[in-house]
PDB file of C-alpha atoms in Angstrom:
ATOM      1  CA  UNK N   1     -27.494  17.412  22.325  1.00 45.00           C
ATOM      2  CA  UNK N   2     -30.405  15.158  22.423  1.00 47.00           C
ATOM      3  CA  UNK N   3     -31.048  15.062  18.956  1.00 46.00           C
ATOM      4  CA  UNK N   4     -27.697  13.806  17.756  1.00 46.00           C
ATOM      5  CA  UNK N   5     -27.718  10.853  20.096  1.00 47.00           C
ATOM      6  CA  UNK N   6     -30.654   9.445  18.326  1.00 52.00           C
ATOM      7  CA  UNK N   7     -28.473   9.731  15.091  1.00 65.00           C
ATOM      8  CA  UNK N   8     -26.406   6.759  13.892  1.00 75.00           C
ATOM      9  CA  UNK N   9     -22.869   8.039  13.562  1.00 90.00           C
ATOM     10  CA  UNK N  10     -20.943   6.250  10.806  1.00 94.00           C
ATOM     11  CA  UNK N  11     -18.917   6.989   7.806  1.00 96.00           C
ATOM     12  CA  UNK N  12     -15.586   9.042   7.489  1.00 97.00           C
ATOM     13  CA  UNK N  13     -13.900  11.977   8.633  1.00 98.00           C
ATOM     14  CA  UNK N  14     -10.810  13.797   7.191  1.00 98.00           C
ATOM     15  CA  UNK N  15      -8.430  14.780   9.909  1.00 98.00           C
ATOM     16  CA  UNK N  16      -5.069  17.154   9.415  1.00 98.00           C
ATOM     17  CA  UNK N  17      -3.044  15.443  12.228  1.00 98.00           C
ATOM     18  CA  UNK N  18      -0.323  17.712  13.603  1.00 97.00           C
ATOM     19  CA  UNK N  19       3.391  16.703  14.193  1.00 97.00           C
ATOM     20  CA  UNK N  20       4.065  15.237  17.596  1.00 95.00           C
ATOM     21  CA  UNK N  21       0.768  13.487  18.094  1.00 96.00           C
ATOM     22  CA  UNK N  22       0.088   9.816  17.273  1.00 94.00           C
ATOM     23  CA  UNK N  23      -2.532   8.472  15.015  1.00 94.00           C
ATOM     24  CA  UNK N  24      -4.073   6.852  17.999  1.00 94.00           C
ATOM     25  CA  UNK N  25      -4.054  10.152  19.884  1.00 96.00           C
ATOM     26  CA  UNK N  26      -6.398  11.539  17.193  1.00 97.00           C
ATOM     27  CA  UNK N  27      -8.835   8.549  17.477  1.00 96.00           C
ATOM     28  CA  UNK N  28      -8.878   9.316  21.369  1.00 95.00           C
ATOM     29  CA  UNK N  29      -9.678  12.974  20.827  1.00 95.00           C
ATOM     30  CA  UNK N  30     -12.631  11.841  18.451  1.00 95.00           C
ATOM     31  CA  UNK N  31     -13.746   9.208  20.687  1.00 94.00           C
ATOM     32  CA  UNK N  32     -14.091  11.767  23.744  1.00 92.00           C
ATOM     33  CA  UNK N  33     -15.756  13.928  21.609  1.00 93.00           C
ATOM     34  CA  UNK N  34     -18.461  11.787  20.065  1.00 91.00           C
ATOM     35  CA  UNK N  35     -18.695   9.326  22.970  1.00 83.00           C
ATOM     36  CA  UNK N  36     -20.637  11.832  25.261  1.00 70.00           C
ATOM     37  CA  UNK N  37     -23.587   9.447  26.259  1.00 54.00           C
ATOM     38  CA  UNK N  38     -23.282   6.996  23.187  1.00 66.00           C
ATOM     39  CA  UNK N  39     -20.538   4.344  22.171  1.00 80.00           C
ATOM     40  CA  UNK N  40     -19.192   5.040  18.679  1.00 88.00           C
ATOM     41  CA  UNK N  41     -16.815   2.657  17.163  1.00 92.00           C
ATOM     42  CA  UNK N  42     -13.564   4.711  16.103  1.00 95.00           C
ATOM     43  CA  UNK N  43     -10.685   3.563  13.871  1.00 95.00           C
ATOM     44  CA  UNK N  44      -8.373   5.009  11.321  1.00 95.00           C
ATOM     45  CA  UNK N  45      -7.126   4.003   7.805  1.00 93.00           C
ATOM     46  CA  UNK N  46      -3.307   4.287   7.355  1.00 87.00           C
ATOM     47  CA  UNK N  47      -1.015   5.327  10.208  1.00 90.00           C
ATOM     48  CA  UNK N  48       0.771   8.412  10.262  1.00 94.00           C
ATOM     49  CA  UNK N  49       4.121   8.347  12.446  1.00 92.00           C
ATOM     50  CA  UNK N  50       4.100  10.889  15.357  1.00 94.00           C
ATOM     51  CA  UNK N  51       6.722  13.192  13.358  1.00 96.00           C
ATOM     52  CA  UNK N  52       4.502  13.325  10.403  1.00 97.00           C
ATOM     53  CA  UNK N  53       1.646  15.555   9.703  1.00 98.00           C
ATOM     54  CA  UNK N  54      -1.323  15.611   7.208  1.00 98.00           C
ATOM     55  CA  UNK N  55      -4.416  13.456   6.197  1.00 98.00           C
ATOM     56  CA  UNK N  56      -5.405  10.910   8.581  1.00 98.00           C
ATOM     57  CA  UNK N  57      -8.723   9.039   7.619  1.00 98.00           C
ATOM     58  CA  UNK N  58     -11.000   8.454  10.500  1.00 98.00           C
ATOM     59  CA  UNK N  59     -13.437   5.589  10.354  1.00 97.00           C
ATOM     60  CA  UNK N  60     -16.744   5.744  12.184  1.00 97.00           C
ATOM     61  CA  UNK N  61     -19.371   3.012  13.312  1.00 95.00           C
ATOM     62  CA  UNK N  62     -19.697   0.811  10.141  1.00 96.00           C
ATOM     63  CA  UNK N  63     -17.132   2.853   8.370  1.00 96.00           C
ATOM     64  CA  UNK N  64     -14.515   0.603   9.980  1.00 96.00           C
ATOM     65  CA  UNK N  65     -15.518  -2.003   7.689  1.00 95.00           C
ATOM     66  CA  UNK N  66     -14.347  -0.001   4.921  1.00 96.00           C
ATOM     67  CA  UNK N  67     -10.706   0.123   6.039  1.00 95.00           C
ATOM     68  CA  UNK N  68      -9.332  -2.201   3.442  1.00 93.00           C
ATOM     69  CA  UNK N  69     -10.776  -0.385   0.537  1.00 94.00           C
ATOM     70  CA  UNK N  70      -9.581   3.006   1.744  1.00 94.00           C
ATOM     71  CA  UNK N  71      -6.285   2.062   2.745  1.00 93.00           C
ATOM     72  CA  UNK N  72      -5.665   0.691  -0.722  1.00 92.00           C
ATOM     73  CA  UNK N  73      -5.946   3.670  -2.508  1.00 94.00           C
ATOM     74  CA  UNK N  74      -2.898   5.791  -3.575  1.00 96.00           C
ATOM     75  CA  UNK N  75      -1.193   8.024  -1.304  1.00 98.00           C
ATOM     76  CA  UNK N  76       0.326  11.619  -2.090  1.00 98.00           C
ATOM     77  CA  UNK N  77       3.299  12.940   0.228  1.00 98.00           C
ATOM     78  CA  UNK N  78       5.261  16.003   0.727  1.00 98.00           C
ATOM     79  CA  UNK N  79       8.814  14.860   2.230  1.00 98.00           C
ATOM     80  CA  UNK N  80      12.070  16.530   3.148  1.00 98.00           C
ATOM     81  CA  UNK N  81      15.257  14.573   2.898  1.00 98.00           C
ATOM     82  CA  UNK N  82      18.130  15.635   5.223  1.00 98.00           C
ATOM     83  CA  UNK N  83      21.139  14.326   3.445  1.00 98.00           C
ATOM     84  CA  UNK N  84      24.410  13.300   5.183  1.00 98.00           C
ATOM     85  CA  UNK N  85      22.721  12.021   8.311  1.00 98.00           C
ATOM     86  CA  UNK N  86      21.271   8.646   8.786  1.00 97.00           C
ATOM     87  CA  UNK N  87      19.200   7.348  11.723  1.00 96.00           C
ATOM     88  CA  UNK N  88      18.091   4.035  12.842  1.00 92.00           C
ATOM     89  CA  UNK N  89      14.422   5.160  12.557  1.00 92.00           C
ATOM     90  CA  UNK N  90      15.180   6.808   9.179  1.00 95.00           C
ATOM     91  CA  UNK N  91      13.425   9.948  10.492  1.00 96.00           C
ATOM     92  CA  UNK N  92      14.379  12.619  13.069  1.00 96.00           C
ATOM     93  CA  UNK N  93      13.325  10.831  16.155  1.00 94.00           C
ATOM     94  CA  UNK N  94      16.053   8.229  15.849  1.00 93.00           C
ATOM     95  CA  UNK N  95      19.388   7.748  17.003  1.00 93.00           C
ATOM     96  CA  UNK N  96      22.161   8.735  14.602  1.00 97.00           C
ATOM     97  CA  UNK N  97      24.275   5.557  13.133  1.00 95.00           C
ATOM     98  CA  UNK N  98      26.238   7.561  10.465  1.00 96.00           C
ATOM     99  CA  UNK N  99      27.070  11.233   9.154  1.00 97.00           C
ATOM    100  CA  UNK N 100      28.713  12.003   5.859  1.00 97.00           C
ATOM    101  CA  UNK N 101      29.895  15.059   4.202  1.00 96.00           C
ATOM    102  CA  UNK N 102      27.384  16.252   1.617  1.00 96.00           C
ATOM    103  CA  UNK N 103      29.030  17.652  -1.803  1.00 92.00           C
ATOM    104  CA  UNK N 104      27.602  20.286  -4.047  1.00 92.00           C
ATOM    105  CA  UNK N 105      24.848  17.966  -5.787  1.00 95.00           C
ATOM    106  CA  UNK N 106      23.970  19.250  -9.119  1.00 94.00           C
ATOM    107  CA  UNK N 107      20.148  19.614  -9.812  1.00 94.00           C
ATOM    108  CA  UNK N 108      20.463  17.278 -12.903  1.00 95.00           C
ATOM    109  CA  UNK N 109      22.158  14.493 -10.927  1.00 96.00           C
ATOM    110  CA  UNK N 110      19.421  14.704  -8.340  1.00 97.00           C
ATOM    111  CA  UNK N 111      16.728  14.552 -10.781  1.00 97.00           C
ATOM    112  CA  UNK N 112      18.421  11.822 -12.634  1.00 97.00           C
ATOM    113  CA  UNK N 113      18.801   9.744  -9.734  1.00 97.00           C
ATOM    114  CA  UNK N 114      14.971  10.350  -8.781  1.00 97.00           C
ATOM    115  CA  UNK N 115      13.945   8.681 -11.973  1.00 97.00           C
ATOM    116  CA  UNK N 116      15.524   5.423 -10.453  1.00 96.00           C
ATOM    117  CA  UNK N 117      12.688   5.223  -8.048  1.00 97.00           C
ATOM    118  CA  UNK N 118       9.782   5.735 -10.414  1.00 97.00           C
ATOM    119  CA  UNK N 119       7.642   2.768 -11.405  1.00 97.00           C
ATOM    120  CA  UNK N 120       7.769  -0.622  -9.401  1.00 97.00           C
ATOM    121  CA  UNK N 121      10.605  -0.856  -6.892  1.00 96.00           C
ATOM    122  CA  UNK N 122      11.611  -3.252  -3.961  1.00 95.00           C
ATOM    123  CA  UNK N 123      11.960  -1.719  -0.488  1.00 94.00           C
ATOM    124  CA  UNK N 124      12.583  -3.147   2.794  1.00 83.00           C
ATOM    125  CA  UNK N 125      10.015  -1.697   5.540  1.00 77.00           C
ATOM    126  CA  UNK N 126      11.935   0.246   8.386  1.00 75.00           C
ATOM    127  CA  UNK N 127      12.698  -1.553  11.357  1.00 72.00           C
ATOM    128  CA  UNK N 128      10.945   0.879  13.455  1.00 67.00           C
ATOM    129  CA  UNK N 129       7.410  -0.112  11.732  1.00 64.00           C
ATOM    130  CA  UNK N 130       4.312  -1.686  12.466  1.00 66.00           C
ATOM    131  CA  UNK N 131       5.168  -4.769   9.981  1.00 68.00           C
ATOM    132  CA  UNK N 132       5.038  -7.980  11.771  1.00 71.00           C
ATOM    133  CA  UNK N 133       7.842 -10.465  12.068  1.00 61.00           C
ATOM    134  CA  UNK N 134       6.747 -13.934  13.441  1.00 64.00           C
ATOM    135  CA  UNK N 135       3.725 -12.305  14.851  1.00 68.00           C
ATOM    136  CA  UNK N 136       5.477  -9.604  16.771  1.00 71.00           C
ATOM    137  CA  UNK N 137       5.607  -5.781  15.649  1.00 72.00           C
ATOM    138  CA  UNK N 138       8.890  -5.079  14.085  1.00 64.00           C
ATOM    139  CA  UNK N 139       9.273  -1.917  16.217  1.00 66.00           C
ATOM    140  CA  UNK N 140       8.797  -3.776  19.589  1.00 73.00           C
ATOM    141  CA  UNK N 141      11.819  -6.001  18.365  1.00 62.00           C
ATOM    142  CA  UNK N 142      13.902  -3.020  17.361  1.00 62.00           C
ATOM    143  CA  UNK N 143      13.407  -1.404  20.931  1.00 72.00           C
ATOM    144  CA  UNK N 144      14.933  -4.278  22.402  1.00 64.00           C
ATOM    145  CA  UNK N 145      17.913  -4.282  20.211  1.00 70.00           C
ATOM    146  CA  UNK N 146      16.759  -7.303  18.243  1.00 69.00           C
ATOM    147  CA  UNK N 147      17.764  -7.129  14.497  1.00 74.00           C
ATOM    148  CA  UNK N 148      15.647  -9.236  11.806  1.00 70.00           C
ATOM    149  CA  UNK N 149      15.572  -9.363   8.293  1.00 70.00           C
ATOM    150  CA  UNK N 150      12.223  -7.828   7.197  1.00 72.00           C
ATOM    151  CA  UNK N 151      11.229  -9.182   3.733  1.00 77.00           C
ATOM    152  CA  UNK N 152      11.404  -6.814   0.812  1.00 83.00           C
ATOM    153  CA  UNK N 153       8.105  -5.654  -0.733  1.00 89.00           C
ATOM    154  CA  UNK N 154       7.229  -4.456  -4.342  1.00 95.00           C
ATOM    155  CA  UNK N 155       5.778  -0.845  -4.178  1.00 96.00           C
ATOM    156  CA  UNK N 156       4.999   1.463  -7.020  1.00 97.00           C
ATOM    157  CA  UNK N 157       6.103   5.182  -7.167  1.00 98.00           C
ATOM    158  CA  UNK N 158       3.849   6.866  -9.767  1.00 98.00           C
ATOM    159  CA  UNK N 159       5.621  10.179  -9.509  1.00 98.00           C
ATOM    160  CA  UNK N 160       8.559  11.698  -7.615  1.00 98.00           C
ATOM    161  CA  UNK N 161       8.889  15.479  -8.249  1.00 98.00           C
ATOM    162  CA  UNK N 162      11.798  17.652  -6.831  1.00 98.00           C
ATOM    163  CA  UNK N 163      10.189  20.452  -5.333  1.00 98.00           C
ATOM    164  CA  UNK N 164      13.239  22.266  -3.942  1.00 97.00           C
ATOM    165  CA  UNK N 165      17.001  21.889  -3.212  1.00 97.00           C
ATOM    166  CA  UNK N 166      18.609  23.721  -0.305  1.00 97.00           C
ATOM    167  CA  UNK N 167      21.258  21.409   0.747  1.00 97.00           C
ATOM    168  CA  UNK N 168      21.509  19.651   2.937  1.00 97.00           C
ATOM    169  CA  UNK N 169      17.748  19.342   2.391  1.00 98.00           C
ATOM    170  CA  UNK N 170      15.730  18.163  -0.621  1.00 98.00           C
ATOM    171  CA  UNK N 171      11.724  18.581  -0.735  1.00 98.00           C
ATOM    172  CA  UNK N 172      10.103  16.168  -2.917  1.00 98.00           C
ATOM    173  CA  UNK N 173       6.330  15.170  -3.749  1.00 98.00           C
ATOM    174  CA  UNK N 174       5.730  11.544  -4.163  1.00 98.00           C
ATOM    175  CA  UNK N 175       2.614   9.913  -5.508  1.00 98.00           C
ATOM    176  CA  UNK N 176       2.764   6.106  -4.407  1.00 98.00           C
ATOM    177  CA  UNK N 177       0.978   2.887  -3.923  1.00 96.00           C
ATOM    178  CA  UNK N 178      -0.496   1.771  -0.605  1.00 93.00           C
ATOM    179  CA  UNK N 179       2.086   0.095   1.467  1.00 91.00           C
ATOM    180  CA  UNK N 180       4.989   2.374   0.599  1.00 95.00           C
ATOM    181  CA  UNK N 181       7.275   3.704   3.339  1.00 94.00           C
ATOM    182  CA  UNK N 182       8.502   7.165   2.327  1.00 97.00           C
ATOM    183  CA  UNK N 183      11.153   6.745   5.228  1.00 96.00           C
ATOM    184  CA  UNK N 184      12.696   3.749   3.393  1.00 95.00           C
ATOM    185  CA  UNK N 185      12.519   5.779   0.114  1.00 97.00           C
ATOM    186  CA  UNK N 186      14.268   8.766   1.518  1.00 97.00           C
ATOM    187  CA  UNK N 187      17.054   6.213   3.082  1.00 96.00           C
ATOM    188  CA  UNK N 188      17.455   4.570  -0.419  1.00 96.00           C
ATOM    189  CA  UNK N 189      17.311   7.889  -2.312  1.00 98.00           C
ATOM    190  CA  UNK N 190      19.959   9.359   0.150  1.00 97.00           C
ATOM    191  CA  UNK N 191      22.371   6.318  -0.450  1.00 96.00           C
ATOM    192  CA  UNK N 192      21.849   6.667  -4.100  1.00 97.00           C
ATOM    193  CA  UNK N 193      22.989  10.175  -4.136  1.00 97.00           C
ATOM    194  CA  UNK N 194      26.149   9.113  -1.975  1.00 96.00           C
ATOM    195  CA  UNK N 195      25.906  10.736   1.575  1.00 97.00           C
ATOM    196  CA  UNK N 196      22.721   9.114   3.005  1.00 97.00           C
ATOM    197  CA  UNK N 197      19.854  10.601   4.391  1.00 98.00           C
ATOM    198  CA  UNK N 198      16.666  10.668   6.771  1.00 98.00           C
ATOM    199  CA  UNK N 199      13.350  11.873   6.122  1.00 98.00           C
ATOM    200  CA  UNK N 200      13.343  15.139   8.352  1.00 98.00           C
ATOM    201  CA  UNK N 201       9.538  16.415   7.587  1.00 98.00           C
ATOM    202  CA  UNK N 202       6.702  14.090   6.205  1.00 98.00           C
ATOM    203  CA  UNK N 203       3.292  15.333   5.446  1.00 98.00           C
ATOM    204  CA  UNK N 204       0.590  13.056   3.740  1.00 98.00           C
ATOM    205  CA  UNK N 205      -1.187  15.345   1.066  1.00 98.00           C
ATOM    206  CA  UNK N 206      -3.888  12.926  -0.318  1.00 98.00           C
ATOM    207  CA  UNK N 207      -5.373   9.754  -0.176  1.00 97.00           C
ATOM    208  CA  UNK N 208      -7.399   8.487  -3.198  1.00 95.00           C
ATOM    209  CA  UNK N 209      -9.650  11.444  -4.147  1.00 94.00           C
ATOM    210  CA  UNK N 210      -9.718  12.948  -0.523  1.00 97.00           C
ATOM    211  CA  UNK N 211      -7.344  15.965   0.222  1.00 98.00           C
ATOM    212  CA  UNK N 212      -5.827  17.341   3.128  1.00 98.00           C
ATOM    213  CA  UNK N 213      -7.155  20.903   2.286  1.00 97.00           C
ATOM    214  CA  UNK N 214     -10.658  19.422   2.985  1.00 97.00           C
ATOM    215  CA  UNK N 215      -9.693  18.034   6.423  1.00 98.00           C
ATOM    216  CA  UNK N 216     -10.309  19.218  10.040  1.00 98.00           C
ATOM    217  CA  UNK N 217      -7.313  20.338  12.056  1.00 97.00           C
ATOM    218  CA  UNK N 218      -6.819  18.052  14.903  1.00 97.00           C
ATOM    219  CA  UNK N 219      -6.488  21.243  17.072  1.00 95.00           C
ATOM    220  CA  UNK N 220     -10.087  21.718  16.153  1.00 95.00           C
ATOM    221  CA  UNK N 221     -10.909  18.741  18.115  1.00 95.00           C
ATOM    222  CA  UNK N 222     -10.551  20.499  21.273  1.00 91.00           C
ATOM    223  CA  UNK N 223     -12.887  23.387  20.740  1.00 93.00           C
ATOM    224  CA  UNK N 224     -16.253  23.779  22.448  1.00 91.00           C
ATOM    225  CA  UNK N 225     -17.897  23.295  19.050  1.00 93.00           C
ATOM    226  CA  UNK N 226     -16.134  20.177  17.991  1.00 94.00           C
ATOM    227  CA  UNK N 227     -19.150  17.819  18.159  1.00 92.00           C
ATOM    228  CA  UNK N 228     -20.965  20.047  15.752  1.00 92.00           C
ATOM    229  CA  UNK N 229     -17.958  20.528  13.626  1.00 93.00           C
ATOM    230  CA  UNK N 230     -17.635  16.664  13.262  1.00 94.00           C
ATOM    231  CA  UNK N 231     -21.123  15.686  12.971  1.00 93.00           C
ATOM    232  CA  UNK N 232     -21.439  18.326  10.045  1.00 94.00           C
ATOM    233  CA  UNK N 233     -18.430  16.957   8.249  1.00 96.00           C
ATOM    234  CA  UNK N 234     -18.703  13.179   8.455  1.00 96.00           C
ATOM    235  CA  UNK N 235     -18.676  11.704   4.850  1.00 97.00           C
ATOM    236  CA  UNK N 236     -21.423   8.890   4.488  1.00 97.00           C
ATOM    237  CA  UNK N 237     -20.568   5.273   3.884  1.00 97.00           C
ATOM    238  CA  UNK N 238     -21.622   5.538  -0.015  1.00 97.00           C
ATOM    239  CA  UNK N 239     -19.384   8.649  -0.670  1.00 97.00           C
ATOM    240  CA  UNK N 240     -16.381   7.094   1.550  1.00 96.00           C
ATOM    241  CA  UNK N 241     -15.224   5.041  -1.494  1.00 95.00           C
ATOM    242  CA  UNK N 242     -15.951   7.458  -4.358  1.00 94.00           C
ATOM    243  CA  UNK N 243     -14.003   5.779  -6.873  1.00 87.00           C
ATOM    244  CA  UNK N 244     -15.838   2.312  -6.888  1.00 91.00           C
ATOM    245  CA  UNK N 245     -18.279   1.597  -9.371  1.00 89.00           C
ATOM    246  CA  UNK N 246     -22.005   1.543  -7.991  1.00 91.00           C
ATOM    247  CA  UNK N 247     -25.013  -1.123  -9.034  1.00 91.00           C
ATOM    248  CA  UNK N 248     -28.250  -0.162  -7.805  1.00 93.00           C
ATOM    249  CA  UNK N 249     -30.415  -3.151  -6.267  1.00 93.00           C
ATOM    250  CA  UNK N 250     -34.187  -3.232  -5.607  1.00 94.00           C
ATOM    251  CA  UNK N 251     -35.303  -3.656  -1.987  1.00 94.00           C
ATOM    252  CA  UNK N 252     -36.399  -7.247  -2.279  1.00 95.00           C
ATOM    253  CA  UNK N 253     -32.726  -8.220  -3.568  1.00 95.00           C
ATOM    254  CA  UNK N 254     -31.194  -5.786  -0.884  1.00 96.00           C
ATOM    255  CA  UNK N 255     -33.132  -7.495   2.094  1.00 96.00           C
ATOM    256  CA  UNK N 256     -32.041 -11.131   0.774  1.00 95.00           C
ATOM    257  CA  UNK N 257     -28.138  -9.732   0.759  1.00 95.00           C
ATOM    258  CA  UNK N 258     -28.543  -8.374   4.299  1.00 95.00           C
ATOM    259  CA  UNK N 259     -29.629 -12.070   5.166  1.00 95.00           C
ATOM    260  CA  UNK N 260     -26.559 -13.936   3.423  1.00 93.00           C
ATOM    261  CA  UNK N 261     -27.780 -14.181   0.001  1.00 92.00           C
ATOM    262  CA  UNK N 262     -24.781 -14.463  -2.752  1.00 88.00           C
ATOM    263  CA  UNK N 263     -26.411 -12.952  -5.902  1.00 87.00           C
ATOM    264  CA  UNK N 264     -25.466 -14.024  -9.353  1.00 81.00           C
ATOM    265  CA  UNK N 265     -24.191 -11.774 -11.846  1.00 77.00           C
ATOM    266  CA  UNK N 266     -27.582 -11.846 -13.599  1.00 78.00           C
ATOM    267  CA  UNK N 267     -29.128 -10.376 -10.489  1.00 80.00           C
ATOM    268  CA  UNK N 268     -26.940  -7.245 -10.963  1.00 80.00           C
ATOM    269  CA  UNK N 269     -26.064  -6.857 -14.529  1.00 70.00           C
ATOM    270  CA  UNK N 270     -27.754  -7.045 -17.726  1.00 59.00           C
ATOM    271  CA  UNK N 271     -24.639  -9.048 -19.006  1.00 54.00           C
ATOM    272  CA  UNK N 272     -25.087 -12.294 -17.339  1.00 50.00           C
ATOM    273  CA  UNK N 273     -21.233 -12.614 -17.889  1.00 53.00           C
ATOM    274  CA  UNK N 274     -20.437  -9.189 -16.231  1.00 53.00           C
ATOM    275  CA  UNK N 275     -18.471  -7.783 -18.917  1.00 58.00           C
ATOM    276  CA  UNK N 276     -17.143  -4.487 -18.151  1.00 58.00           C
ATOM    277  CA  UNK N 277     -16.950  -5.355 -14.448  1.00 58.00           C
ATOM    278  CA  UNK N 278     -14.286  -7.880 -14.437  1.00 57.00           C
ATOM    279  CA  UNK N 279     -11.768  -8.117 -11.570  1.00 57.00           C
ATOM    280  CA  UNK N 280     -13.125  -5.348  -9.585  1.00 81.00           C
ATOM    281  CA  UNK N 281     -14.788  -4.278  -6.541  1.00 89.00           C
ATOM    282  CA  UNK N 282     -18.451  -2.597  -7.054  1.00 91.00           C
ATOM    283  CA  UNK N 283     -20.764  -0.910  -4.467  1.00 94.00           C
ATOM    284  CA  UNK N 284     -24.218  -2.098  -4.193  1.00 96.00           C
ATOM    285  CA  UNK N 285     -26.569   0.601  -3.276  1.00 96.00           C
ATOM    286  CA  UNK N 286     -30.195   0.192  -2.124  1.00 96.00           C
ATOM    287  CA  UNK N 287     -32.069   3.336  -1.765  1.00 94.00           C
ATOM    288  CA  UNK N 288     -29.311   5.689  -2.192  1.00 94.00           C
ATOM    289  CA  UNK N 289     -27.500   4.104   0.769  1.00 96.00           C
ATOM    290  CA  UNK N 290     -24.302   1.879   0.632  1.00 97.00           C
ATOM    291  CA  UNK N 291     -25.851  -1.952   0.996  1.00 97.00           C
ATOM    292  CA  UNK N 292     -22.411  -3.996   0.284  1.00 97.00           C
ATOM    293  CA  UNK N 293     -18.988  -4.089  -1.239  1.00 96.00           C
ATOM    294  CA  UNK N 294     -19.009  -6.840  -3.760  1.00 92.00           C
ATOM    295  CA  UNK N 295     -15.916  -8.447  -5.702  1.00 88.00           C
ATOM    296  CA  UNK N 296     -16.435  -9.516  -9.220  1.00 80.00           C
ATOM    297  CA  UNK N 297     -13.211 -11.595  -9.893  1.00 66.00           C
ATOM    298  CA  UNK N 298     -13.483 -14.076 -12.808  1.00 58.00           C
ATOM    299  CA  UNK N 299     -10.583 -15.829 -11.658  1.00 57.00           C
ATOM    300  CA  UNK N 300     -11.806 -16.576  -8.169  1.00 56.00           C
ATOM    301  CA  UNK N 301     -15.188 -17.334  -9.415  1.00 53.00           C
ATOM    302  CA  UNK N 302     -14.357 -20.177 -11.506  1.00 54.00           C
ATOM    303  CA  UNK N 303     -17.309 -19.902 -13.581  1.00 51.00           C
ATOM    304  CA  UNK N 304     -19.884 -19.906 -10.623  1.00 53.00           C
ATOM    305  CA  UNK N 305     -21.739 -16.875 -12.141  1.00 53.00           C
ATOM    306  CA  UNK N 306     -21.849 -15.427  -8.743  1.00 63.00           C
ATOM    307  CA  UNK N 307     -20.107 -12.484  -7.099  1.00 81.00           C
ATOM    308  CA  UNK N 308     -18.289 -12.389  -3.853  1.00 88.00           C
ATOM    309  CA  UNK N 309     -19.963  -9.998  -1.122  1.00 93.00           C
ATOM    310  CA  UNK N 310     -17.050  -8.855   0.859  1.00 93.00           C
ATOM    311  CA  UNK N 311     -18.950  -6.429   3.237  1.00 95.00           C
ATOM    312  CA  UNK N 312     -22.577  -5.844   4.160  1.00 97.00           C
ATOM    313  CA  UNK N 313     -23.948  -2.830   5.576  1.00 96.00           C
ATOM    314  CA  UNK N 314     -27.117  -2.574   7.741  1.00 92.00           C
TER     315      UNK N 314
END
């Protein structure tokens, strides 16, 4: 036990959250395991609703600074719509607001309607969501019976595959952009089919290159050996954003960056114009460790010949 207390606990954990617990419940479990005699900062990237299960990415220590980069990744969900019943929360926890008969929908029709939702689409966030309206979380207003008009947003559905049809239930696998609400997608899809629907079951299968199959089930966080399991499964900062390109820097430049220096493109790239790295994020690597995340965006740089350091790690 004494040995690990000397370790710096930082990085990323993959947790398979169970139905019925909140994302913060999982955070509290992990804090309880890791904070025995030591303080470890713990957060998560991308909330899962209590009725949902699946991949929840936990951020530890300096890993909390990676939240915007992890959350921006594509997500994959397995979702089951229940046709003919609409609820105010768009899921099974809400109040039923409308019921309709479900006719014998043909598979070809379901597939045709599903194609309407592939690509860039507009959707409204659910009233029972963490979206803010004039500084207040929408779900807080909804619980008080206050109705507000939440601004529609554009999201991207890369694929929507119908897995099974057992009316009144339809199960689908959805790959989508960050910010997509599967509950809203289910409600819109249900109305397009006619009888309306809510999402009965929801499971997050993947986020970027991370898959729920490689996650620790949240029940394991209560086991006696939970501490050793967690420490063994922490993904280091460098590997926590695997899809991002890397640039190696020497120790002299690394020290300057840690003290606030904003390097020029010529410090990092053989091509002083940064060709090949336009409009992207890159990882700066010092001695095999993550030094910083930097942005190369020519529109923002305005010809200054510098990159923008977004986050430095020590």
